């Protein structure tokens, strides 16, 4: 689509898909409510101020890496270790970008940067399987922006709750992380390579976590990707 056609789009062609995207992602927003509260409370427990905790959600906007980073900050880890860990935690976004490249390539740079910033596991779950011809940037924007604002609001709730209730992590709020990813991953198991990844990652991650093996997350990720790659060889 050319720049001229983007500028001349009628407002209804923008608002309707944006609202549809916002409505589609609302269930996933509610699913990460405990996750956001946990992120806000952990920011305070890690020694960050309320403004720093909210700023982390607003700038980083990556729940898993935020929790990993704040846990490592709380444990006194060094900057290099935090950067390496968060890099591997969010490495799947490279694959998301490659998958959506054909859909977003015709868009102006400002759109590519905006959608790249808003791209999360949840947004990819909604748009990742759309063919380039069906991809609607306003739908993606409505979904991504709704999730972004929800995440900041949930973080604010966690920051406020940390001042009145200590150790919120003991209430099992982190289970929302597993529940959210289960809801995202299960519907995507439609081929043997994906099934191989899941069946490899699930028992291996549990076993490595039980035996407290260093680098368990990285080992599990590489092993699961390798299993999926082996199963995909020879397949169209």
PDB file of C-alpha atoms in Angstrom:
ATOM      1  CA  UNK A   1       0.000   0.000   0.000  1.00  0.00           C
ATOM      2  CA  UNK A   2       1.374   3.372  -0.952  1.00  0.00           C
ATOM      3  CA  UNK A   3       1.863   6.348   1.342  1.00  0.00           C
ATOM      4  CA  UNK A   4      -0.923   8.225  -0.458  1.00  0.00           C
ATOM      5  CA  UNK A   5      -3.500   5.509   0.136  1.00  0.00           C
ATOM      6  CA  UNK A   6      -2.569   5.426   3.812  1.00  0.00           C
ATOM      7  CA  UNK A   7      -3.198   9.156   4.177  1.00  0.00           C
ATOM      8  CA  UNK A   8      -6.520   9.041   2.305  1.00  0.00           C
ATOM      9  CA  UNK A   9      -8.082   6.181   4.262  1.00  0.00           C
ATOM     10  CA  UNK A  10     -11.529   7.109   5.635  1.00  0.00           C
ATOM     11  CA  UNK A  11     -11.759   7.255   9.447  1.00  0.00           C
ATOM     12  CA  UNK A  12     -14.216   4.343   9.599  1.00  0.00           C
ATOM     13  CA  UNK A  13     -11.658   2.048   7.950  1.00  0.00           C
ATOM     14  CA  UNK A  14      -9.275   2.882  10.775  1.00  0.00           C
ATOM     15  CA  UNK A  15     -11.566   2.909  13.807  1.00  0.00           C
ATOM     16  CA  UNK A  16     -13.508  -0.287  13.149  1.00  0.00           C
ATOM     17  CA  UNK A  17     -10.516  -2.666  12.837  1.00  0.00           C
ATOM     18  CA  UNK A  18      -8.767  -0.888  15.732  1.00  0.00           C
ATOM     19  CA  UNK A  19     -11.781  -1.537  17.971  1.00  0.00           C
ATOM     20  CA  UNK A  20     -11.959  -5.125  16.738  1.00  0.00           C
ATOM     21  CA  UNK A  21      -8.315  -5.625  17.639  1.00  0.00           C
ATOM     22  CA  UNK A  22      -8.852  -4.080  21.082  1.00  0.00           C
ATOM     23  CA  UNK A  23     -11.816  -6.384  21.732  1.00  0.00           C
ATOM     24  CA  UNK A  24      -9.921  -9.454  20.523  1.00  0.00           C
ATOM     25  CA  UNK A  25      -7.006  -8.937  22.903  1.00  0.00           C
ATOM     26  CA  UNK A  26      -9.085  -8.087  25.999  1.00  0.00           C
ATOM     27  CA  UNK A  27      -9.183 -11.718  27.272  1.00  0.00           C
ATOM     28  CA  UNK A  28      -5.385 -11.861  27.108  1.00  0.00           C
ATOM     29  CA  UNK A  29      -5.199  -8.504  28.904  1.00  0.00           C
ATOM     30  CA  UNK A  30      -7.252  -9.910  31.770  1.00  0.00           C
ATOM     31  CA  UNK A  31      -5.104 -13.051  31.794  1.00  0.00           C
ATOM     32  CA  UNK A  32      -1.951 -11.027  32.523  1.00  0.00           C
ATOM     33  CA  UNK A  33      -3.559  -8.948  35.294  1.00  0.00           C
ATOM     34  CA  UNK A  34      -1.854 -10.974  38.079  1.00  0.00           C
ATOM     35  CA  UNK A  35       1.355 -10.915  36.045  1.00  0.00           C
ATOM     36  CA  UNK A  36       1.323  -7.113  35.836  1.00  0.00           C
ATOM     37  CA  UNK A  37       0.576  -6.760  39.550  1.00  0.00           C
ATOM     38  CA  UNK A  38       3.500  -9.064  40.281  1.00  0.00           C
ATOM     39  CA  UNK A  39       5.778  -7.016  38.027  1.00  0.00           C
ATOM     40  CA  UNK A  40       4.826  -3.789  39.797  1.00  0.00           C
ATOM     41  CA  UNK A  41       5.289  -5.232  43.256  1.00  0.00           C
ATOM     42  CA  UNK A  42       8.611  -6.852  42.342  1.00  0.00           C
ATOM     43  CA  UNK A  43       9.873  -3.508  41.057  1.00  0.00           C
ATOM     44  CA  UNK A  44       9.364  -1.993  44.507  1.00  0.00           C
ATOM     45  CA  UNK A  45      10.815  -5.046  46.257  1.00  0.00           C
ATOM     46  CA  UNK A  46      13.881  -4.846  43.991  1.00  0.00           C
ATOM     47  CA  UNK A  47      14.632  -1.346  45.217  1.00  0.00           C
ATOM     48  CA  UNK A  48      13.193   0.602  42.307  1.00  0.00           C
ATOM     49  CA  UNK A  49      11.021   3.640  42.865  1.00  0.00           C
ATOM     50  CA  UNK A  50       7.402   3.736  41.725  1.00  0.00           C
ATOM     51  CA  UNK A  51       8.356   5.932  38.767  1.00  0.00           C
ATOM     52  CA  UNK A  52      11.175   3.559  37.784  1.00  0.00           C
ATOM     53  CA  UNK A  53       8.864   0.566  38.002  1.00  0.00           C
ATOM     54  CA  UNK A  54       6.262   2.210  35.782  1.00  0.00           C
ATOM     55  CA  UNK A  55       8.985   3.461  33.454  1.00  0.00           C
ATOM     56  CA  UNK A  56      10.310  -0.067  33.060  1.00  0.00           C
ATOM     57  CA  UNK A  57       6.880  -1.285  31.949  1.00  0.00           C
ATOM     58  CA  UNK A  58       6.434   1.707  29.657  1.00  0.00           C
ATOM     59  CA  UNK A  59       9.859   1.452  27.986  1.00  0.00           C
ATOM     60  CA  UNK A  60      10.816  -2.217  28.160  1.00  0.00           C
ATOM     61  CA  UNK A  61       7.254  -3.571  27.759  1.00  0.00           C
ATOM     62  CA  UNK A  62       8.229  -7.229  28.065  1.00  0.00           C
ATOM     63  CA  UNK A  63       6.727  -8.978  31.062  1.00  0.00           C
ATOM     64  CA  UNK A  64       8.937 -12.061  31.168  1.00  0.00           C
ATOM     65  CA  UNK A  65      12.188 -10.144  30.782  1.00  0.00           C
ATOM     66  CA  UNK A  66      11.035  -7.567  33.339  1.00  0.00           C
ATOM     67  CA  UNK A  67      10.391 -10.253  35.949  1.00  0.00           C
ATOM     68  CA  UNK A  68      13.702 -11.950  35.163  1.00  0.00           C
ATOM     69  CA  UNK A  69      15.603  -8.663  35.342  1.00  0.00           C
ATOM     70  CA  UNK A  70      13.973  -7.554  38.596  1.00  0.00           C
ATOM     71  CA  UNK A  71      14.582 -10.937  40.172  1.00  0.00           C
ATOM     72  CA  UNK A  72      18.248 -10.725  39.207  1.00  0.00           C
ATOM     73  CA  UNK A  73      18.485  -7.126  40.458  1.00  0.00           C
ATOM     74  CA  UNK A  74      16.999  -8.254  43.754  1.00  0.00           C
ATOM     75  CA  UNK A  75      19.565 -11.061  43.893  1.00  0.00           C
ATOM     76  CA  UNK A  76      22.465  -8.701  43.215  1.00  0.00           C
ATOM     77  CA  UNK A  77      23.330  -9.923  39.702  1.00  0.00           C
ATOM     78  CA  UNK A  78      25.623  -7.895  37.471  1.00  0.00           C
ATOM     79  CA  UNK A  79      24.531  -5.849  34.482  1.00  0.00           C
ATOM     80  CA  UNK A  80      26.077  -8.213  31.909  1.00  0.00           C
ATOM     81  CA  UNK A  81      24.299 -11.249  33.366  1.00  0.00           C
ATOM     82  CA  UNK A  82      20.983  -9.377  33.339  1.00  0.00           C
ATOM     83  CA  UNK A  83      21.435  -8.268  29.719  1.00  0.00           C
ATOM     84  CA  UNK A  84      22.364 -11.763  28.505  1.00  0.00           C
ATOM     85  CA  UNK A  85      19.455 -13.399  30.351  1.00  0.00           C
ATOM     86  CA  UNK A  86      16.857 -10.922  29.103  1.00  0.00           C
ATOM     87  CA  UNK A  87      18.236 -11.234  25.575  1.00  0.00           C
ATOM     88  CA  UNK A  88      17.557 -14.962  25.509  1.00  0.00           C
ATOM     89  CA  UNK A  89      14.197 -14.576  27.251  1.00  0.00           C
ATOM     90  CA  UNK A  90      12.985 -12.251  24.495  1.00  0.00           C
ATOM     91  CA  UNK A  91      14.830 -13.879  21.583  1.00  0.00           C
ATOM     92  CA  UNK A  92      11.566 -15.220  20.168  1.00  0.00           C
ATOM     93  CA  UNK A  93      10.710 -11.700  19.053  1.00  0.00           C
ATOM     94  CA  UNK A  94      13.269 -12.055  16.266  1.00  0.00           C
ATOM     95  CA  UNK A  95      11.208 -14.956  14.936  1.00  0.00           C
ATOM     96  CA  UNK A  96       8.006 -12.974  15.348  1.00  0.00           C
ATOM     97  CA  UNK A  97       9.511 -10.144  13.322  1.00  0.00           C
ATOM     98  CA  UNK A  98      10.612 -12.492  10.559  1.00  0.00           C
ATOM     99  CA  UNK A  99       7.162 -14.076  10.433  1.00  0.00           C
ATOM    100  CA  UNK A 100       5.464 -10.674  10.102  1.00  0.00           C
ATOM    101  CA  UNK A 101       8.073  -9.161   7.800  1.00  0.00           C
ATOM    102  CA  UNK A 102       6.121  -9.709   4.607  1.00  0.00           C
ATOM    103  CA  UNK A 103       3.000  -8.170   6.154  1.00  0.00           C
ATOM    104  CA  UNK A 104       4.624  -5.012   7.527  1.00  0.00           C
ATOM    105  CA  UNK A 105       7.302  -4.441   4.861  1.00  0.00           C
ATOM    106  CA  UNK A 106       5.034  -2.232   2.685  1.00  0.00           C
ATOM    107  CA  UNK A 107       4.242   0.064   5.637  1.00  0.00           C
ATOM    108  CA  UNK A 108       6.089   3.339   6.319  1.00  0.00           C
ATOM    109  CA  UNK A 109       8.997   3.238   8.755  1.00  0.00           C
ATOM    110  CA  UNK A 110       7.010   4.899  11.563  1.00  0.00           C
ATOM    111  CA  UNK A 111       4.428   2.107  11.359  1.00  0.00           C
ATOM    112  CA  UNK A 112       7.060  -0.628  11.366  1.00  0.00           C
ATOM    113  CA  UNK A 113       8.747   0.887  14.414  1.00  0.00           C
ATOM    114  CA  UNK A 114       5.441   1.339  16.251  1.00  0.00           C
ATOM    115  CA  UNK A 115       4.180  -2.186  15.595  1.00  0.00           C
ATOM    116  CA  UNK A 116       7.633  -3.571  16.400  1.00  0.00           C
ATOM    117  CA  UNK A 117       7.532  -1.905  19.802  1.00  0.00           C
ATOM    118  CA  UNK A 118       3.991  -3.162  20.488  1.00  0.00           C
ATOM    119  CA  UNK A 119       4.780  -6.708  19.303  1.00  0.00           C
ATOM    120  CA  UNK A 120       4.319  -9.137  22.184  1.00  0.00           C
ATOM    121  CA  UNK A 121       3.527 -12.827  22.457  1.00  0.00           C
ATOM    122  CA  UNK A 122      -0.128 -11.893  22.809  1.00  0.00           C
ATOM    123  CA  UNK A 123      -0.204  -9.636  19.751  1.00  0.00           C
ATOM    124  CA  UNK A 124       1.633 -12.246  17.703  1.00  0.00           C
ATOM    125  CA  UNK A 125      -0.946 -14.835  18.772  1.00  0.00           C
ATOM    126  CA  UNK A 126      -3.619 -12.647  17.137  1.00  0.00           C
ATOM    127  CA  UNK A 127      -1.769 -11.584  13.989  1.00  0.00           C
ATOM    128  CA  UNK A 128       1.024 -14.104  13.422  1.00  0.00           C
ATOM    129  CA  UNK A 129      -1.091 -16.502  11.343  1.00  0.00           C
ATOM    130  CA  UNK A 130      -2.701 -13.823   9.198  1.00  0.00           C
ATOM    131  CA  UNK A 131      -1.727 -13.839   5.534  1.00  0.00           C
ATOM    132  CA  UNK A 132      -0.146 -10.579   4.296  1.00  0.00           C
ATOM    133  CA  UNK A 133      -3.298  -9.832   2.321  1.00  0.00           C
ATOM    134  CA  UNK A 134      -5.435 -10.081   5.475  1.00  0.00           C
ATOM    135  CA  UNK A 135      -3.072  -8.206   7.781  1.00  0.00           C
ATOM    136  CA  UNK A 136      -4.586  -4.907   8.949  1.00  0.00           C
ATOM    137  CA  UNK A 137      -2.252  -2.465  10.649  1.00  0.00           C
ATOM    138  CA  UNK A 138      -5.137  -0.695  12.422  1.00  0.00           C
ATOM    139  CA  UNK A 139      -6.305  -4.015  13.887  1.00  0.00           C
ATOM    140  CA  UNK A 140      -2.756  -4.692  15.082  1.00  0.00           C
ATOM    141  CA  UNK A 141      -2.445  -1.159  16.449  1.00  0.00           C
ATOM    142  CA  UNK A 142      -5.719  -1.374  18.366  1.00  0.00           C
ATOM    143  CA  UNK A 143      -4.760  -4.720  19.881  1.00  0.00           C
ATOM    144  CA  UNK A 144      -1.182  -3.741  20.683  1.00  0.00           C
ATOM    145  CA  UNK A 145      -2.041  -0.357  22.160  1.00  0.00           C
ATOM    146  CA  UNK A 146      -4.822  -1.841  24.310  1.00  0.00           C
ATOM    147  CA  UNK A 147      -2.437  -4.435  25.692  1.00  0.00           C
ATOM    148  CA  UNK A 148       0.255  -1.795  26.267  1.00  0.00           C
ATOM    149  CA  UNK A 149      -2.025   0.500  28.270  1.00  0.00           C
ATOM    150  CA  UNK A 150      -3.424  -2.450  30.214  1.00  0.00           C
ATOM    151  CA  UNK A 151       0.092  -3.601  31.129  1.00  0.00           C
ATOM    152  CA  UNK A 152       1.046  -0.168  32.460  1.00  0.00           C
ATOM    153  CA  UNK A 153      -2.196   0.039  34.463  1.00  0.00           C
ATOM    154  CA  UNK A 154      -1.676  -3.421  35.949  1.00  0.00           C
ATOM    155  CA  UNK A 155       1.901  -2.477  36.848  1.00  0.00           C
ATOM    156  CA  UNK A 156       0.552   0.608  38.619  1.00  0.00           C
ATOM    157  CA  UNK A 157      -1.787  -1.618  40.625  1.00  0.00           C
ATOM    158  CA  UNK A 158       1.195  -3.739  41.638  1.00  0.00           C
ATOM    159  CA  UNK A 159       3.200  -0.681  42.658  1.00  0.00           C
ATOM    160  CA  UNK A 160       0.320   0.566  44.807  1.00  0.00           C
ATOM    161  CA  UNK A 161      -0.298  -2.893  46.271  1.00  0.00           C
ATOM    162  CA  UNK A 162       3.367  -3.285  47.223  1.00  0.00           C
ATOM    163  CA  UNK A 163       2.970  -0.443  49.690  1.00  0.00           C
ATOM    164  CA  UNK A 164       0.137  -2.152  51.575  1.00  0.00           C
ATOM    165  CA  UNK A 165       0.848  -5.875  51.113  1.00  0.00           C
ATOM    166  CA  UNK A 166       4.308  -7.405  51.335  1.00  0.00           C
ATOM    167  CA  UNK A 167       5.596 -10.397  49.376  1.00  0.00           C
ATOM    168  CA  UNK A 168       2.781 -10.562  46.831  1.00  0.00           C
ATOM    169  CA  UNK A 169       4.733 -13.255  45.009  1.00  0.00           C
ATOM    170  CA  UNK A 170       3.822 -15.770  47.719  1.00  0.00           C
ATOM    171  CA  UNK A 171       0.200 -15.705  46.531  1.00  0.00           C
ATOM    172  CA  UNK A 172       1.078 -17.579  43.360  1.00  0.00           C
ATOM    173  CA  UNK A 173       0.536 -14.660  41.003  1.00  0.00           C
ATOM    174  CA  UNK A 174       3.395 -15.921  38.859  1.00  0.00           C
ATOM    175  CA  UNK A 175       1.181 -18.837  37.781  1.00  0.00           C
ATOM    176  CA  UNK A 176      -0.528 -16.360  35.459  1.00  0.00           C
ATOM    177  CA  UNK A 177       2.662 -16.421  33.387  1.00  0.00           C
ATOM    178  CA  UNK A 178       2.338 -20.152  32.762  1.00  0.00           C
ATOM    179  CA  UNK A 179      -1.425 -19.899  32.245  1.00  0.00           C
ATOM    180  CA  UNK A 180      -1.048 -17.147  29.672  1.00  0.00           C
ATOM    181  CA  UNK A 181       1.558 -18.992  27.641  1.00  0.00           C
ATOM    182  CA  UNK A 182      -0.452 -22.219  27.786  1.00  0.00           C
ATOM    183  CA  UNK A 183      -3.424 -20.353  26.342  1.00  0.00           C
ATOM    184  CA  UNK A 184      -1.208 -18.936  23.591  1.00  0.00           C
ATOM    185  CA  UNK A 185       0.769 -22.067  22.720  1.00  0.00           C
ATOM    186  CA  UNK A 186      -1.895 -24.806  22.775  1.00  0.00           C
ATOM    187  CA  UNK A 187      -3.991 -23.422  19.874  1.00  0.00           C
ATOM    188  CA  UNK A 188      -0.794 -23.116  17.798  1.00  0.00           C
ATOM    189  CA  UNK A 189       0.026 -26.843  18.021  1.00  0.00           C
ATOM    190  CA  UNK A 190      -1.076 -27.725  14.513  1.00  0.00           C
ATOM    191  CA  UNK A 191       1.978 -29.497  13.126  1.00  0.00           C
ATOM    192  CA  UNK A 192       4.475 -32.158  14.122  1.00  0.00           C
ATOM    193  CA  UNK A 193       7.457 -29.765  14.505  1.00  0.00           C
ATOM    194  CA  UNK A 194       5.505 -27.530  16.914  1.00  0.00           C
ATOM    195  CA  UNK A 195       4.331 -30.572  18.863  1.00  0.00           C
ATOM    196  CA  UNK A 196       7.946 -31.782  19.067  1.00  0.00           C
ATOM    197  CA  UNK A 197       9.016 -28.416  20.475  1.00  0.00           C
ATOM    198  CA  UNK A 198       6.323 -28.546  23.157  1.00  0.00           C
ATOM    199  CA  UNK A 199       6.948 -32.174  24.123  1.00  0.00           C
ATOM    200  CA  UNK A 200      10.669 -31.450  24.399  1.00  0.00           C
ATOM    201  CA  UNK A 201      10.404 -28.178  26.302  1.00  0.00           C
ATOM    202  CA  UNK A 202       7.815 -29.283  28.851  1.00  0.00           C
ATOM    203  CA  UNK A 203       9.578 -32.236  30.544  1.00  0.00           C
ATOM    204  CA  UNK A 204      13.067 -30.805  30.038  1.00  0.00           C
ATOM    205  CA  UNK A 205      12.222 -27.463  31.656  1.00  0.00           C
ATOM    206  CA  UNK A 206      10.613 -29.191  34.647  1.00  0.00           C
ATOM    207  CA  UNK A 207      13.587 -31.537  35.087  1.00  0.00           C
ATOM    208  CA  UNK A 208      16.227 -28.808  34.783  1.00  0.00           C
ATOM    209  CA  UNK A 209      14.332 -26.547  37.175  1.00  0.00           C
ATOM    210  CA  UNK A 210      13.973 -29.399  39.681  1.00  0.00           C
ATOM    211  CA  UNK A 211      17.697 -30.111  39.642  1.00  0.00           C
ATOM    212  CA  UNK A 212      18.488 -26.358  39.580  1.00  0.00           C
ATOM    213  CA  UNK A 213      20.683 -26.620  36.496  1.00  0.00           C
ATOM    214  CA  UNK A 214      22.292 -23.260  35.599  1.00  0.00           C
ATOM    215  CA  UNK A 215      21.104 -21.855  32.280  1.00  0.00           C
ATOM    216  CA  UNK A 216      18.022 -24.091  32.289  1.00  0.00           C
ATOM    217  CA  UNK A 217      15.998 -21.650  30.216  1.00  0.00           C
ATOM    218  CA  UNK A 218      18.638 -21.378  27.495  1.00  0.00           C
ATOM    219  CA  UNK A 219      19.215 -25.142  27.406  1.00  0.00           C
ATOM    220  CA  UNK A 220      15.492 -25.856  27.146  1.00  0.00           C
ATOM    221  CA  UNK A 221      14.990 -23.279  24.405  1.00  0.00           C
ATOM    222  CA  UNK A 222      17.832 -24.584  22.245  1.00  0.00           C
ATOM    223  CA  UNK A 223      16.821 -28.226  22.751  1.00  0.00           C
ATOM    224  CA  UNK A 224      13.173 -27.556  21.868  1.00  0.00           C
ATOM    225  CA  UNK A 225      14.115 -25.583  18.757  1.00  0.00           C
ATOM    226  CA  UNK A 226      16.468 -28.381  17.724  1.00  0.00           C
ATOM    227  CA  UNK A 227      13.729 -30.985  18.115  1.00  0.00           C
ATOM    228  CA  UNK A 228      11.356 -28.916  16.031  1.00  0.00           C
ATOM    229  CA  UNK A 229      14.015 -28.405  13.359  1.00  0.00           C
ATOM    230  CA  UNK A 230      14.720 -32.142  13.130  1.00  0.00           C
ATOM    231  CA  UNK A 231      11.021 -32.912  12.730  1.00  0.00           C
ATOM    232  CA  UNK A 232      10.608 -30.239  10.065  1.00  0.00           C
ATOM    233  CA  UNK A 233      13.340 -31.620   7.776  1.00  0.00           C
ATOM    234  CA  UNK A 234      11.909 -33.169   4.689  1.00  0.00           C
ATOM    235  CA  UNK A 235       8.516 -31.541   5.244  1.00  0.00           C
ATOM    236  CA  UNK A 236       7.154 -28.929   2.829  1.00  0.00           C
TER     237      UNK A 236
END
